[in-house]
Short mmCIF file of C-alpha atoms and ligand atoms in Angstrom, two decimals:
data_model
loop_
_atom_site.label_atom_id
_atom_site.label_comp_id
_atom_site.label_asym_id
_atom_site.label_seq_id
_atom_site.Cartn_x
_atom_site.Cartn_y
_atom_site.Cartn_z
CA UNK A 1 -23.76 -1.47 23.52
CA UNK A 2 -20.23 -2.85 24.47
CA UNK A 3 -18.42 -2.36 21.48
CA UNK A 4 -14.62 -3.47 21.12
CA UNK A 5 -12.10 -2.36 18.05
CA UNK A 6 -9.98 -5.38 17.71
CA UNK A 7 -7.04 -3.80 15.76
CA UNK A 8 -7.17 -0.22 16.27
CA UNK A 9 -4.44 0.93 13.54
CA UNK A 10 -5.56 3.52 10.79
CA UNK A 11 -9.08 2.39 9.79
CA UNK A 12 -9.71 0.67 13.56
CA UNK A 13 -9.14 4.06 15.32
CA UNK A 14 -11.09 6.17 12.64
CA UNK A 15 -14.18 3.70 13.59
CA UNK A 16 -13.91 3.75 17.35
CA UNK A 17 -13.51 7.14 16.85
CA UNK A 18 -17.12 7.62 15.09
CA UNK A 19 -18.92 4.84 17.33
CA UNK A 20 -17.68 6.72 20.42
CA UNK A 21 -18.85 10.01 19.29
CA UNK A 22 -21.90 8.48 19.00
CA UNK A 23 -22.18 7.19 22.62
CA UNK A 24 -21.30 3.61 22.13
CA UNK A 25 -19.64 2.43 24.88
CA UNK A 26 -16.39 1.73 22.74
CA UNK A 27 -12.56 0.06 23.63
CA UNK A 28 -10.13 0.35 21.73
CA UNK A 29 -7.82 -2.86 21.07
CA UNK A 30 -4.03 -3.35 19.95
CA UNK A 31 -0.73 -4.40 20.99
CA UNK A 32 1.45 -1.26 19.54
CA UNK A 33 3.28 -0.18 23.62
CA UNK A 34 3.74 3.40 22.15
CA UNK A 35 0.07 3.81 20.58
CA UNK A 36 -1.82 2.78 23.83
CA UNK A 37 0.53 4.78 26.13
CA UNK A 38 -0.29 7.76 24.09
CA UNK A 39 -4.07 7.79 23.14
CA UNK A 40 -4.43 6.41 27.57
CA UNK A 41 -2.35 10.13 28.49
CA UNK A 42 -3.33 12.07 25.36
CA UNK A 43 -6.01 10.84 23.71
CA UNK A 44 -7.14 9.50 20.49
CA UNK A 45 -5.87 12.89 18.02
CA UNK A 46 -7.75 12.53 15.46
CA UNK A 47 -8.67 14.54 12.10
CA UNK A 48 -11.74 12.97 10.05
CA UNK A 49 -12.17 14.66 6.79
CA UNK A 50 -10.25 17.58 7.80
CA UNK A 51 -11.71 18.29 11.11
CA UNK A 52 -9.46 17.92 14.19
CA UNK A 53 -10.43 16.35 17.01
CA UNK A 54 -9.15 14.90 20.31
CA UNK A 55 -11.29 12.13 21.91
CA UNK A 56 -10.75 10.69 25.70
CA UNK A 57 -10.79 6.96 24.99
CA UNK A 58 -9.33 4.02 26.43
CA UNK A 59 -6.94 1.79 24.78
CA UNK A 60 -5.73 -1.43 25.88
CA UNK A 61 -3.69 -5.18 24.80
CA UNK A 62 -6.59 -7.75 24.18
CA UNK A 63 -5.55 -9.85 26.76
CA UNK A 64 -6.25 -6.53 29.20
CA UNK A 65 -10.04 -6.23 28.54
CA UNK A 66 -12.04 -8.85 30.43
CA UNK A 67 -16.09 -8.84 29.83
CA UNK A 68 -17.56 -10.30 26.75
CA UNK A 69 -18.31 -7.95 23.79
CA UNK A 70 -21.88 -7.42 22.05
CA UNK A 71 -20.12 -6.13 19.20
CA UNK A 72 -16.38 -6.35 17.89
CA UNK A 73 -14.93 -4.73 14.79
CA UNK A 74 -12.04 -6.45 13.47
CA UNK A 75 -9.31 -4.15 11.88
CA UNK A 76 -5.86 -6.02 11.73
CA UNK A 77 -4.11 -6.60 8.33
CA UNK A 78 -5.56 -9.73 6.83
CA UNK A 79 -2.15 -11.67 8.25
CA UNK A 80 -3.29 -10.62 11.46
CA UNK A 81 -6.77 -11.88 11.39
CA UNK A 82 -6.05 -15.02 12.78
CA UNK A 83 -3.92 -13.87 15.86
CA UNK A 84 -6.47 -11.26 16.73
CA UNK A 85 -8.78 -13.87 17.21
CA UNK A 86 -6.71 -16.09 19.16
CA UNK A 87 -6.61 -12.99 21.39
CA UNK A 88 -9.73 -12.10 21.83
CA UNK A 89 -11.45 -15.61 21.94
CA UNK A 90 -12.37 -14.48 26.03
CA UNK A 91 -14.30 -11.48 24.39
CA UNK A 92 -16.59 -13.26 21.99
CA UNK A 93 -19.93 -14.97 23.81
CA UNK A 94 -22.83 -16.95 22.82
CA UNK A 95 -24.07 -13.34 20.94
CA UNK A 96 -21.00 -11.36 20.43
CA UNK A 97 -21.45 -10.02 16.63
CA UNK A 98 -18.46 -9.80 15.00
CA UNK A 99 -17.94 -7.21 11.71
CA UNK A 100 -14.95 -8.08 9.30
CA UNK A 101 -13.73 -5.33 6.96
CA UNK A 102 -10.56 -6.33 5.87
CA UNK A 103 -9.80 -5.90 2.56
CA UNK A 104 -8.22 -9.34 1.08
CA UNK A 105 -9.95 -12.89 0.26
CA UNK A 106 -10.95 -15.50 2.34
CA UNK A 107 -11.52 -14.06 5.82
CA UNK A 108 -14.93 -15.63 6.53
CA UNK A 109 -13.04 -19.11 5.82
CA UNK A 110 -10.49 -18.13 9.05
CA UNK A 111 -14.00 -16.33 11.33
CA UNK A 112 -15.81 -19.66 10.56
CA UNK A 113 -12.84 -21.42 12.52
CA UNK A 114 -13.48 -19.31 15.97
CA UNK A 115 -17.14 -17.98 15.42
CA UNK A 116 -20.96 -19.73 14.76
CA UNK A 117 -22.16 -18.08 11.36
CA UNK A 118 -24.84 -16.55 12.88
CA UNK A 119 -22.27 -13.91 14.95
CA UNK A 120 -20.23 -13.43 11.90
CA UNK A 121 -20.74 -10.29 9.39
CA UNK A 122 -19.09 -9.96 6.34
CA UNK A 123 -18.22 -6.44 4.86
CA UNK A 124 -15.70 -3.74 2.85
CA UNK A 125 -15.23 -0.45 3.46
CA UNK A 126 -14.72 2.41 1.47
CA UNK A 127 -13.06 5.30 4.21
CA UNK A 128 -9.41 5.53 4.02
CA UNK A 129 -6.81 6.20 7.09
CA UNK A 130 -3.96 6.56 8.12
CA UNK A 131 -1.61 6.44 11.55
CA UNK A 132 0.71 9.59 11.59
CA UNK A 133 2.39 8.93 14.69
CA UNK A 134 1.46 7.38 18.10
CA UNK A 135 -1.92 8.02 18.95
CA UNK A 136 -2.14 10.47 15.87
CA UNK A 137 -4.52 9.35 12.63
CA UNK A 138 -6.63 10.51 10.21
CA UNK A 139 -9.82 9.11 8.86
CA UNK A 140 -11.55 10.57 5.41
CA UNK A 141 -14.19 9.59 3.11
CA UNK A 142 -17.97 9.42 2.95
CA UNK A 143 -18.59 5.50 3.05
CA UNK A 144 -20.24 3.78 2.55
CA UNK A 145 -19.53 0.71 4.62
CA UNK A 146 -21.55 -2.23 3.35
CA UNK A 147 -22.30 -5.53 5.11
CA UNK A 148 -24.30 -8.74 5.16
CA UNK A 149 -24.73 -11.73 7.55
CA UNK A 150 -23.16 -14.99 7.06
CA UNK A 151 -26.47 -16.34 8.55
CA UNK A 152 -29.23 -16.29 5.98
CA UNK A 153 -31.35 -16.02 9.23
CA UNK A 154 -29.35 -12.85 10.71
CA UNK A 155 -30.43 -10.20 8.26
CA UNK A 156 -32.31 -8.18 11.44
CA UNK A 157 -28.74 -8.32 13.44
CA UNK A 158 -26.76 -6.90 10.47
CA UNK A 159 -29.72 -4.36 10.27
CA UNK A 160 -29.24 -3.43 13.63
CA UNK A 161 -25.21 -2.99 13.33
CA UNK A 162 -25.97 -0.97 9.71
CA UNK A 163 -28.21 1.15 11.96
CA UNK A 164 -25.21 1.80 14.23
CA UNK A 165 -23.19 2.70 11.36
CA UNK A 166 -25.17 5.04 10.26
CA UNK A 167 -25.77 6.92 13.09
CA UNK A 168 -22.08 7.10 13.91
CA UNK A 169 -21.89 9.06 10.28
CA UNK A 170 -20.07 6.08 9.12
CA UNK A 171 -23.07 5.42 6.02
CA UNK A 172 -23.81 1.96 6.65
CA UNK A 173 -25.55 0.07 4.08
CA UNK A 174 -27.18 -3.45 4.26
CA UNK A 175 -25.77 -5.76 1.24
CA UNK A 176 -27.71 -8.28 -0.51
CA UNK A 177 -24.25 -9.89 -2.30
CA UNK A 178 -21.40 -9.11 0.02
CA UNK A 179 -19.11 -11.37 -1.71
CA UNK A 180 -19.56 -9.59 -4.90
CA UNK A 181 -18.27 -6.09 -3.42
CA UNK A 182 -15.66 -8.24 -1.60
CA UNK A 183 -14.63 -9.72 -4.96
CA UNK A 184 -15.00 -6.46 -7.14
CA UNK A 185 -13.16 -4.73 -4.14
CA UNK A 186 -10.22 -7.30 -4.45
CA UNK A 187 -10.02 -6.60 -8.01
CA UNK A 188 -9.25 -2.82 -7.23
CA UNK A 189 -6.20 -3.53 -4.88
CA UNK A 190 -4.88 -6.81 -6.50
CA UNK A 191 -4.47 -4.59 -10.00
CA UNK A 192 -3.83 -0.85 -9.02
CA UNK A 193 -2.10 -1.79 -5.54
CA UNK A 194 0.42 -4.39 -6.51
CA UNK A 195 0.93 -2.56 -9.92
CA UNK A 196 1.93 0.32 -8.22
CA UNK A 197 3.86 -0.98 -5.46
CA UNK A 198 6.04 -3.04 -8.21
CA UNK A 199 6.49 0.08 -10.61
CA UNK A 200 6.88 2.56 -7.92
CA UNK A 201 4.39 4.42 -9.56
CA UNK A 202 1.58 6.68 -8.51
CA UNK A 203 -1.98 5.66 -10.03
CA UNK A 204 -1.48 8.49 -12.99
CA UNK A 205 1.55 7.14 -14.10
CA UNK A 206 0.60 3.83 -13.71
CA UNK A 207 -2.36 4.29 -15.81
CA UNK A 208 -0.21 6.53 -18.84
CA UNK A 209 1.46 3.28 -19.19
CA UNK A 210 1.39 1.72 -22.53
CA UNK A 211 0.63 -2.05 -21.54
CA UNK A 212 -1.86 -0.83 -18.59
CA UNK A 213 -4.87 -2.34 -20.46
CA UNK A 214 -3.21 -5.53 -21.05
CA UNK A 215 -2.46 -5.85 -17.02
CA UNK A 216 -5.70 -4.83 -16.45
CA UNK A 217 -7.71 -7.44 -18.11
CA UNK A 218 -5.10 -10.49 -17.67
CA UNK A 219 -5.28 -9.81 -13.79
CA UNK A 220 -9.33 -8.99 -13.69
CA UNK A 221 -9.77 -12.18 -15.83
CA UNK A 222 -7.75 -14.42 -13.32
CA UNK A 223 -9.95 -12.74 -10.24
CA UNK A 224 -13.24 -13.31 -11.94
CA UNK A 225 -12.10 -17.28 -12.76
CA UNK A 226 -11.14 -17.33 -9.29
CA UNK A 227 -14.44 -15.45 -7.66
CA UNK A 228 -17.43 -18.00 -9.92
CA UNK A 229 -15.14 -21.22 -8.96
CA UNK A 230 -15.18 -19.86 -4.78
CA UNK A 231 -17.98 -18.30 -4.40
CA UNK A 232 -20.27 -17.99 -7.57
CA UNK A 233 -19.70 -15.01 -7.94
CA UNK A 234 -20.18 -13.36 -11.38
CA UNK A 235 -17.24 -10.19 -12.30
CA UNK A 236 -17.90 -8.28 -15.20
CA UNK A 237 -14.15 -8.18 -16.74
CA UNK A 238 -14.99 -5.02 -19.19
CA UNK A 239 -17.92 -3.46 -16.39
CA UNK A 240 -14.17 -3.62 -14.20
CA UNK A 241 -11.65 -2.27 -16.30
CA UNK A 242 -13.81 0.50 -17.17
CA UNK A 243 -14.19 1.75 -13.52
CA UNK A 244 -10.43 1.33 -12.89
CA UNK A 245 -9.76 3.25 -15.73
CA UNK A 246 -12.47 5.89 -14.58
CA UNK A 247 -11.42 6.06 -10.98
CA UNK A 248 -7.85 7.10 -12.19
CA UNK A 249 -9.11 9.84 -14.04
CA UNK A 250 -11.38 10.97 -11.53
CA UNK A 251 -8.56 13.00 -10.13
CA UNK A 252 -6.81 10.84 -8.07
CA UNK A 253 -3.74 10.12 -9.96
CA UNK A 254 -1.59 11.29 -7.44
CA UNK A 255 -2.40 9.12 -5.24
CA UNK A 256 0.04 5.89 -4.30
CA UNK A 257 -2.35 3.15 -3.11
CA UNK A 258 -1.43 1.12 0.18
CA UNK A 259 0.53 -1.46 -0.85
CA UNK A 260 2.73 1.13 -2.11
CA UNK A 261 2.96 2.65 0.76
CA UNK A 262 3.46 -0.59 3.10
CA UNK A 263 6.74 -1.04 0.93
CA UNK A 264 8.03 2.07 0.94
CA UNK A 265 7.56 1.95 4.99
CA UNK A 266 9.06 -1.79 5.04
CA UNK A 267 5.77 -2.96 6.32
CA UNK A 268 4.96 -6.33 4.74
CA UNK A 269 1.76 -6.32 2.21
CA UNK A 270 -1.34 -8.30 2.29
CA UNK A 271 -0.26 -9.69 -1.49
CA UNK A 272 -1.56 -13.49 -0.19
CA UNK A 273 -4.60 -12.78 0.12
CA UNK A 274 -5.11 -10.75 -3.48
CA UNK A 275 -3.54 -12.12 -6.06
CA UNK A 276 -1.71 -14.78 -3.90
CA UNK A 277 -5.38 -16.02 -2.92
CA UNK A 278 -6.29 -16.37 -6.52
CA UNK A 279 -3.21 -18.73 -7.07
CA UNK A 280 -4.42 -20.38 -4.32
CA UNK A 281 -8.22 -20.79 -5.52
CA UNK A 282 -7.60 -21.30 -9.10
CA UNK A 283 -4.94 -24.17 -8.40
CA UNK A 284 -7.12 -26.08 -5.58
CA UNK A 285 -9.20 -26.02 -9.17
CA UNK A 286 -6.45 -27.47 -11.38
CA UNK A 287 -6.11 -24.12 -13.29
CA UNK A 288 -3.32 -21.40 -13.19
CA UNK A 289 -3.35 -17.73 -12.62
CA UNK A 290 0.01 -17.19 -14.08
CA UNK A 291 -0.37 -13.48 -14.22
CA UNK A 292 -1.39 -13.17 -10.43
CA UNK A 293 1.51 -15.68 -9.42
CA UNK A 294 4.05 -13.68 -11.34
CA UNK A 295 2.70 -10.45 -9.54
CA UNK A 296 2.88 -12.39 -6.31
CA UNK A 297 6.20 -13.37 -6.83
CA UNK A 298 7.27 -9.75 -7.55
CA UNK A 299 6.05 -8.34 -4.52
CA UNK A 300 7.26 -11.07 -2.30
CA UNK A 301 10.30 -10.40 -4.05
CA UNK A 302 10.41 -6.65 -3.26
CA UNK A 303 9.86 -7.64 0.25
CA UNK A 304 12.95 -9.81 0.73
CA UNK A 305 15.07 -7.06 -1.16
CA UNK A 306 14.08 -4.66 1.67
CA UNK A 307 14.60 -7.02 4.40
CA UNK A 308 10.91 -6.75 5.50
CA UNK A 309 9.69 -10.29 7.35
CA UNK A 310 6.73 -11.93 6.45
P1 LIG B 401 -3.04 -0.83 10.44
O1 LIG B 401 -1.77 -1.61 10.28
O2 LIG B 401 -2.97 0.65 10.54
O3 LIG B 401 -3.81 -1.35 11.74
C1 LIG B 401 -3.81 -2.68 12.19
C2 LIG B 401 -3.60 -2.64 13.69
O4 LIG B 401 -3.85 -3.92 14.23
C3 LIG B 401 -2.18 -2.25 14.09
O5 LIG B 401 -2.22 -1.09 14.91
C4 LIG B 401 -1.67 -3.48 14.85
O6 LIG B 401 -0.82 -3.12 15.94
C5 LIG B 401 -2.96 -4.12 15.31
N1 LIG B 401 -2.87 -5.57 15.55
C6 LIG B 401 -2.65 -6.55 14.65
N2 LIG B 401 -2.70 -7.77 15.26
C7 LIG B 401 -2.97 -7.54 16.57
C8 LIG B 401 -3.16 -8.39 17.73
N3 LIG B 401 -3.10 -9.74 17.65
N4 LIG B 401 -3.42 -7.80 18.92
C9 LIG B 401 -3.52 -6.48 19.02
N5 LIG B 401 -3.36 -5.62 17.97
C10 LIG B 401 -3.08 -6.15 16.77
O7 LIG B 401 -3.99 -1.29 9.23
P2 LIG B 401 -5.19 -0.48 8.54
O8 LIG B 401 -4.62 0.43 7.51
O9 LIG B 401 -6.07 0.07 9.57
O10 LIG B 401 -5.90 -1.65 7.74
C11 LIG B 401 -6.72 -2.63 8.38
C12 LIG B 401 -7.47 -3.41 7.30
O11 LIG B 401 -8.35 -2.53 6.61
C13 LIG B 401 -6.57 -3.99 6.20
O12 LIG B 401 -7.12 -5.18 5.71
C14 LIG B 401 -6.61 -2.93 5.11
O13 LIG B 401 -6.32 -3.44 3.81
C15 LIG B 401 -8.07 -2.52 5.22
N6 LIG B 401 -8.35 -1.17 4.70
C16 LIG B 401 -7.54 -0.13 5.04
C17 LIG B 401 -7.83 1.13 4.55
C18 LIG B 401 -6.97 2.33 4.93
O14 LIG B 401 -7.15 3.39 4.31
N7 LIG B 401 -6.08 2.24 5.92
C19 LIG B 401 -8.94 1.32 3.70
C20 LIG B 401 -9.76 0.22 3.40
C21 LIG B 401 -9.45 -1.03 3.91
#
């Protein structure tokens, strides 16, 4: 299967990575001069889970790679999503699947504008990565990766590509309500990611604050508005503020979620499309998320104090 990583950062690297290893015939996609040049003279280096690994792969600008894809996975930030597909629009045939895992809302709104529904596969991710240097990442976690067709007639395709998954040891698992993990997802990094980036806090002293509960449930409350009026999708405030609070003490306090980190390395964050999305949605409904727009506001805030361009 000709498989193509459109955005082959942290997470996109850590999944060609797995596919390759399994004998998918896999390129690797993205526009970074310094990344390409070294993974094409030194490899992918690459340690999943702890184990080091160097992988002969080729890498390669979008515009480089010529034959039309049976399979691309998508892996920009969600402010990339667009451009990628701009760029790859010579890849993507009358059958080319295409998997989005971008965390963030409204991405099958932006595939729906390049792609039929029935190529288009909807899905989150729970591995983590990261991109230590050029051509240097590391990829941890067990899964699992869960996805569903857009296509109520497609649910033997996105069989097929959880199949893949799973034999690439990336735990692939078909979903019956994608948009639900989507949503529940987006309530994870719209609370304990902006929080933290704004209080340049890590997630254990972000959750020994005294007014954590309070920012909990005003931000969860605006999300679940937001997810029934979008996409009928039904949150459980409490069932949500109870894992948050249970993830943090599952020994991971230490830990400074993404958005933290894209601040502290003046990258810009993917606020619009958390808590900036649910602005969005609620006020296309003639309702306010003033808790989400405040936190919006903050981060885009932080961002112009650094000097980082949107
Ligand atoms: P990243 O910034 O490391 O990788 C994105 C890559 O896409 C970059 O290398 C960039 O050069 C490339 N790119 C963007 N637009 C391009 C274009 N038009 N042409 C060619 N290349 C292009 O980001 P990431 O950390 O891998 O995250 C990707 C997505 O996955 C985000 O939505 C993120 O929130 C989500 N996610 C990340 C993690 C993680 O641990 N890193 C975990 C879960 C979900």
């Amino acid at each position: 299967m000709k498989i193509a990583i459109a955005g082959s950062g942290a997470l996109g690297s850590g999944f060609g990575y797995q596919l390759h290893k399994n004998g998918e015939d896999v390129t690797l996609l993205d526009y970074w001069e310094e990344h390409i040049q070294a993974v094409n003279e030194k490899g992918l280096q690459i340690t999943v889970n702890g184990i080091e690994d160097t992988a002969k792969m080729e890498m390669m600008k979008p515009a480089e790679l010529e034959e039309e894809m049976d399979l691309i996975f998508i892996f920009t930030k969600s402010m990339g999503l667009e451009s990628m597909l701009e760029d790859i629009k010579h890849l993507i045939g009358e059958n080319t699947k295409v998997v989005c895992l971008l965390n963030g809302l409204g991405h099958a709104r932006t595939l729906e504008k390049y792609l039929e529904p029935k190529n288009i596969f909807m899905g989150t991710t729970m591995w983590t990565a990261g991109l230590d240097a050029p051509g240097v990442t590391h990829f941890q976690g067990e899964g699992p990766v869960e996805l569903q067709n857009s296509d109520p007639n497609e649910v033997k395709a996105a069989k097929e590509i959880v199949e893949v998954l799973q034999e690439s040891g990336l735990y692939g698992v078909y979903s019956e309500n994608v948009d639900y993990t989507t949503w529940r997802k987006a309530c994870v990094n719209g609370t304990m990611n902006a929080l933290s980036a704004i209080l340049d806090a890590n997630l254990a002293e972000l959750f020994e604050t005294s007014t954590i509960n309070s920012m909990l449930y005003s931000i969860v409350t605006e999300f679940s508005l937001a997810a029934k009026l979008e996409d009928d999708v039904d949150l459980d405030v409490d069932e949500i503020v109870g894992y948050l609070t249970g993830v943090t003490a599952a020994n991971i306090g230490a830990h400074y979620p993404s958005m933290h980190q894209d601040i502290a390395n003046r990258r810009p964050t993917e606020i619009d499309f958390l808590n900036g999305a649910v602005v969005e949605i609620l006020h296309e409904h003639g309702e306010e998320a003033k808790y989400c727009q405040a936190i919006t506001d903050l981060i885009h805030a932080k961002e112009d104090v650094l000097g980082i361009e949107r």
